[in-house]
């Protein structure tokens, strides 16, 4: 079975991503791969120094996997430890994944220019849908969850399929700025997006244009980037 891949770095931000990834794995009845990457940032180093850093990375990965196993309801959890850039590894794993889930720190402009955005890079280059989950800490469980919102004016089949699939699994409606242009699919209501409402998930297409890093970094809800 194709897995859900979670990018996990031990931060509070990746806790939200872990919650969402577990949700997806349970709803889709798929296994979960918890992935963590590490690299020595200071040039040449003694093997002993690198071993200490690798040991720390192994602990981070172990912690993420244990959190997933203790929280997930029957989800099979495996791990992937990689020496090198996290963004590159997540894109590699996306080739055989149903979905990649990553957290986003919502960096300000200067740090984003210096460090780049792992979430933005993965969203733009992955071979499968990517969900970017923003903010630290566990995801709150809303009493009245909002709709799955299609952000594209002219969504392609990949965006429509993903949005309606998520809405059906979560028993939510689909909302769009112009619902008349979106054919309804069985069992899922389509309606107009309402100003000021909080969406459960925003779905945007990747095909034919660059991914908007501002959207990925600053959207008020998780963002799914879908398509080729």
Short mmCIF file of C-alpha atoms in Angstrom, two decimals:
data_model
loop_
_atom_site.label_atom_id
_atom_site.label_comp_id
_atom_site.label_asym_id
_atom_site.label_seq_id
_atom_site.Cartn_x
_atom_site.Cartn_y
_atom_site.Cartn_z
CA UNK A 1 0.00 0.00 0.00
CA UNK A 2 1.20 3.51 -0.74
CA UNK A 3 1.86 5.28 2.57
CA UNK A 4 1.21 8.68 4.05
CA UNK A 5 4.62 10.36 4.55
CA UNK A 6 5.11 12.75 7.47
CA UNK A 7 8.02 15.17 7.66
CA UNK A 8 8.87 15.28 11.37
CA UNK A 9 11.60 17.41 12.97
CA UNK A 10 10.62 17.28 16.64
CA UNK A 11 9.31 20.85 16.76
CA UNK A 12 5.90 21.92 18.03
CA UNK A 13 5.05 22.70 14.42
CA UNK A 14 5.53 19.10 13.40
CA UNK A 15 3.13 17.97 16.14
CA UNK A 16 0.25 19.49 14.15
CA UNK A 17 1.55 17.80 11.01
CA UNK A 18 1.68 14.49 12.89
CA UNK A 19 -1.94 14.87 14.02
CA UNK A 20 -3.09 15.56 10.48
CA UNK A 21 -1.01 12.74 8.99
CA UNK A 22 -2.46 10.26 11.48
CA UNK A 23 -5.95 11.47 10.61
CA UNK A 24 -5.26 10.85 6.94
CA UNK A 25 -3.76 7.42 7.60
CA UNK A 26 -6.76 6.37 9.70
CA UNK A 27 -9.34 7.71 7.23
CA UNK A 28 -7.58 6.17 4.22
CA UNK A 29 -6.51 2.98 6.06
CA UNK A 30 -2.93 3.45 4.93
CA UNK A 31 0.42 3.05 6.74
CA UNK A 32 2.38 6.05 7.95
CA UNK A 33 6.08 6.75 7.34
CA UNK A 34 7.61 9.19 9.83
CA UNK A 35 10.59 10.80 8.07
CA UNK A 36 13.38 12.84 9.61
CA UNK A 37 16.53 14.25 7.98
CA UNK A 38 19.76 15.46 9.51
CA UNK A 39 23.05 16.84 8.21
CA UNK A 40 26.28 18.19 9.66
CA UNK A 41 26.18 21.94 8.97
CA UNK A 42 29.79 22.97 9.70
CA UNK A 43 31.95 21.43 6.96
CA UNK A 44 34.49 18.73 7.83
CA UNK A 45 34.11 17.04 11.19
CA UNK A 46 35.32 14.05 13.15
CA UNK A 47 33.26 10.88 12.84
CA UNK A 48 32.58 11.04 16.58
CA UNK A 49 30.98 14.48 16.28
CA UNK A 50 28.77 13.34 13.42
CA UNK A 51 27.82 10.24 15.39
CA UNK A 52 26.52 12.41 18.22
CA UNK A 53 24.38 14.39 15.79
CA UNK A 54 23.06 11.23 14.19
CA UNK A 55 22.19 9.86 17.63
CA UNK A 56 20.20 12.99 18.36
CA UNK A 57 18.40 12.62 15.02
CA UNK A 58 17.58 9.00 15.82
CA UNK A 59 16.05 10.13 19.11
CA UNK A 60 13.91 12.77 17.36
CA UNK A 61 12.67 10.17 14.89
CA UNK A 62 12.01 7.61 17.64
CA UNK A 63 9.97 10.19 19.57
CA UNK A 64 7.85 11.03 16.52
CA UNK A 65 7.21 7.39 15.71
CA UNK A 66 6.29 6.58 19.32
CA UNK A 67 3.86 9.51 19.40
CA UNK A 68 2.28 8.23 16.21
CA UNK A 69 2.03 4.64 17.47
CA UNK A 70 0.53 5.65 20.79
CA UNK A 71 -2.00 8.01 19.19
CA UNK A 72 -2.95 6.29 15.95
CA UNK A 73 -5.80 3.81 16.00
CA UNK A 74 -4.25 0.75 14.41
CA UNK A 75 -2.03 2.68 11.99
CA UNK A 76 1.12 0.85 10.89
CA UNK A 77 4.07 3.18 11.54
CA UNK A 78 7.56 2.91 10.06
CA UNK A 79 10.46 5.37 10.03
CA UNK A 80 12.88 6.91 7.53
CA UNK A 81 16.12 8.53 8.71
CA UNK A 82 18.08 10.42 6.04
CA UNK A 83 21.42 12.23 6.06
CA UNK A 84 20.96 15.28 3.86
CA UNK A 85 18.40 18.00 3.10
CA UNK A 86 14.93 17.26 4.44
CA UNK A 87 13.17 18.81 1.44
CA UNK A 88 15.06 16.62 -1.02
CA UNK A 89 14.27 13.44 0.91
CA UNK A 90 10.57 14.23 1.22
CA UNK A 91 10.36 14.83 -2.53
CA UNK A 92 12.09 11.48 -3.11
CA UNK A 93 9.64 9.71 -0.79
CA UNK A 94 6.71 11.41 -2.49
CA UNK A 95 7.27 9.31 -5.62
CA UNK A 96 5.82 6.27 -3.82
CA UNK A 97 3.43 8.04 -1.43
CA UNK A 98 -0.29 8.74 -1.44
CA UNK A 99 0.27 12.01 0.41
CA UNK A 100 3.04 14.01 2.10
CA UNK A 101 2.24 16.04 5.23
CA UNK A 102 4.60 18.73 6.50
CA UNK A 103 4.45 21.46 9.12
CA UNK A 104 5.17 25.11 8.45
CA UNK A 105 6.75 27.58 10.83
CA UNK A 106 5.30 30.55 8.96
CA UNK A 107 8.69 32.25 8.75
CA UNK A 108 8.97 35.98 8.32
CA UNK A 109 10.39 37.26 5.03
CA UNK A 110 14.07 37.53 6.02
CA UNK A 111 14.47 34.07 7.60
CA UNK A 112 12.57 32.56 4.67
CA UNK A 113 15.02 34.12 2.20
CA UNK A 114 18.00 32.83 4.18
CA UNK A 115 16.73 29.37 5.11
CA UNK A 116 14.26 28.72 2.34
CA UNK A 117 11.01 26.92 2.97
CA UNK A 118 11.05 23.14 3.26
CA UNK A 119 7.27 23.15 3.10
CA UNK A 120 7.22 25.40 0.06
CA UNK A 121 9.83 23.35 -1.79
CA UNK A 122 8.10 20.06 -1.09
CA UNK A 123 4.70 21.47 -2.04
CA UNK A 124 6.10 22.70 -5.37
CA UNK A 125 8.11 19.61 -6.31
CA UNK A 126 6.45 16.54 -4.78
CA UNK A 127 5.10 13.76 -6.99
CA UNK A 128 1.91 13.44 -4.92
CA UNK A 129 -0.45 15.78 -3.06
CA UNK A 130 1.12 17.69 -0.18
CA UNK A 131 -0.68 19.08 2.87
CA UNK A 132 1.09 21.92 4.67
CA UNK A 133 -0.14 22.34 8.25
CA UNK A 134 0.62 25.64 9.97
CA UNK A 135 1.13 26.55 13.61
CA UNK A 136 2.57 24.89 16.75
CA UNK A 137 0.96 22.37 19.06
CA UNK A 138 -1.81 19.83 18.56
CA UNK A 139 -4.65 20.55 16.17
CA UNK A 140 -7.84 21.69 17.92
CA UNK A 141 -10.96 19.67 17.19
CA UNK A 142 -13.60 22.22 16.12
CA UNK A 143 -17.20 21.62 17.16
CA UNK A 144 -18.44 22.77 13.74
CA UNK A 145 -15.61 22.19 11.26
CA UNK A 146 -15.53 24.39 8.19
CA UNK A 147 -15.68 23.24 4.56
CA UNK A 148 -12.99 22.03 2.22
CA UNK A 149 -12.41 25.15 0.10
CA UNK A 150 -11.28 24.98 -3.52
CA UNK A 151 -9.04 28.00 -4.02
CA UNK A 152 -8.66 27.78 -7.82
CA UNK A 153 -11.06 29.63 -10.12
CA UNK A 154 -10.79 26.85 -12.70
CA UNK A 155 -9.81 23.71 -10.78
CA UNK A 156 -8.54 20.72 -12.72
CA UNK A 157 -9.58 17.11 -12.15
CA UNK A 158 -6.79 16.51 -9.64
CA UNK A 159 -7.91 19.41 -7.44
CA UNK A 160 -11.57 18.43 -7.69
CA UNK A 161 -10.88 14.78 -6.95
CA UNK A 162 -8.74 15.57 -3.92
CA UNK A 163 -11.12 18.19 -2.51
CA UNK A 164 -14.19 15.99 -2.86
CA UNK A 165 -12.31 12.99 -1.50
CA UNK A 166 -11.23 14.87 1.62
CA UNK A 167 -14.73 16.29 2.10
CA UNK A 168 -16.33 12.86 1.76
CA UNK A 169 -13.90 11.24 4.23
CA UNK A 170 -14.43 14.02 6.77
CA UNK A 171 -18.17 14.41 6.08
CA UNK A 172 -17.79 18.08 5.14
CA UNK A 173 -19.08 20.31 2.37
CA UNK A 174 -17.01 21.68 -0.51
CA UNK A 175 -16.99 25.46 -0.93
CA UNK A 176 -15.79 27.64 -3.80
CA UNK A 177 -16.04 31.25 -4.89
CA UNK A 178 -18.17 30.19 -7.87
CA UNK A 179 -19.83 26.86 -7.00
CA UNK A 180 -21.87 26.93 -10.20
CA UNK A 181 -18.73 26.07 -12.15
CA UNK A 182 -18.00 22.98 -10.04
CA UNK A 183 -19.98 19.78 -10.75
CA UNK A 184 -21.25 18.17 -7.57
CA UNK A 185 -20.06 14.68 -6.79
CA UNK A 186 -22.14 12.01 -5.02
CA UNK A 187 -22.71 12.55 -1.34
CA UNK A 188 -20.88 15.90 -1.05
CA UNK A 189 -22.65 19.26 -1.01
CA UNK A 190 -21.13 22.14 -3.00
CA UNK A 191 -21.82 25.69 -1.88
CA UNK A 192 -20.45 29.20 -2.06
CA UNK A 193 -17.52 30.11 0.16
CA UNK A 194 -18.62 32.50 2.89
CA UNK A 195 -16.57 35.53 3.81
CA UNK A 196 -14.93 35.18 7.21
CA UNK A 197 -15.57 31.45 7.67
CA UNK A 198 -12.70 29.21 8.70
CA UNK A 199 -11.99 26.38 6.31
CA UNK A 200 -10.88 22.95 7.43
CA UNK A 201 -8.63 22.64 4.38
CA UNK A 202 -7.73 24.85 1.41
CA UNK A 203 -7.04 22.98 -1.85
CA UNK A 204 -4.98 24.57 -4.62
CA UNK A 205 -3.55 23.21 -7.86
CA UNK A 206 0.15 22.82 -8.57
CA UNK A 207 -0.16 22.35 -12.34
CA UNK A 208 0.80 25.09 -14.76
CA UNK A 209 2.06 27.68 -12.30
CA UNK A 210 4.49 28.04 -9.37
CA UNK A 211 3.19 27.30 -5.89
CA UNK A 212 2.48 30.53 -4.00
CA UNK A 213 4.82 30.34 -1.00
CA UNK A 214 2.88 33.14 0.69
CA UNK A 215 -0.24 30.99 0.60
CA UNK A 216 1.62 27.97 1.98
CA UNK A 217 3.25 30.02 4.77
CA UNK A 218 0.36 32.24 5.83
CA UNK A 219 -2.97 30.55 5.08
CA UNK A 220 -5.26 30.42 8.14
CA UNK A 221 -5.77 26.67 7.75
CA UNK A 222 -3.91 23.67 6.31
CA UNK A 223 -3.24 23.91 2.55
CA UNK A 224 -3.30 20.96 0.14
CA UNK A 225 -1.22 21.41 -3.03
CA UNK A 226 -2.36 18.96 -5.70
CA UNK A 227 -1.54 18.07 -9.30
CA UNK A 228 1.42 17.74 -11.62
#
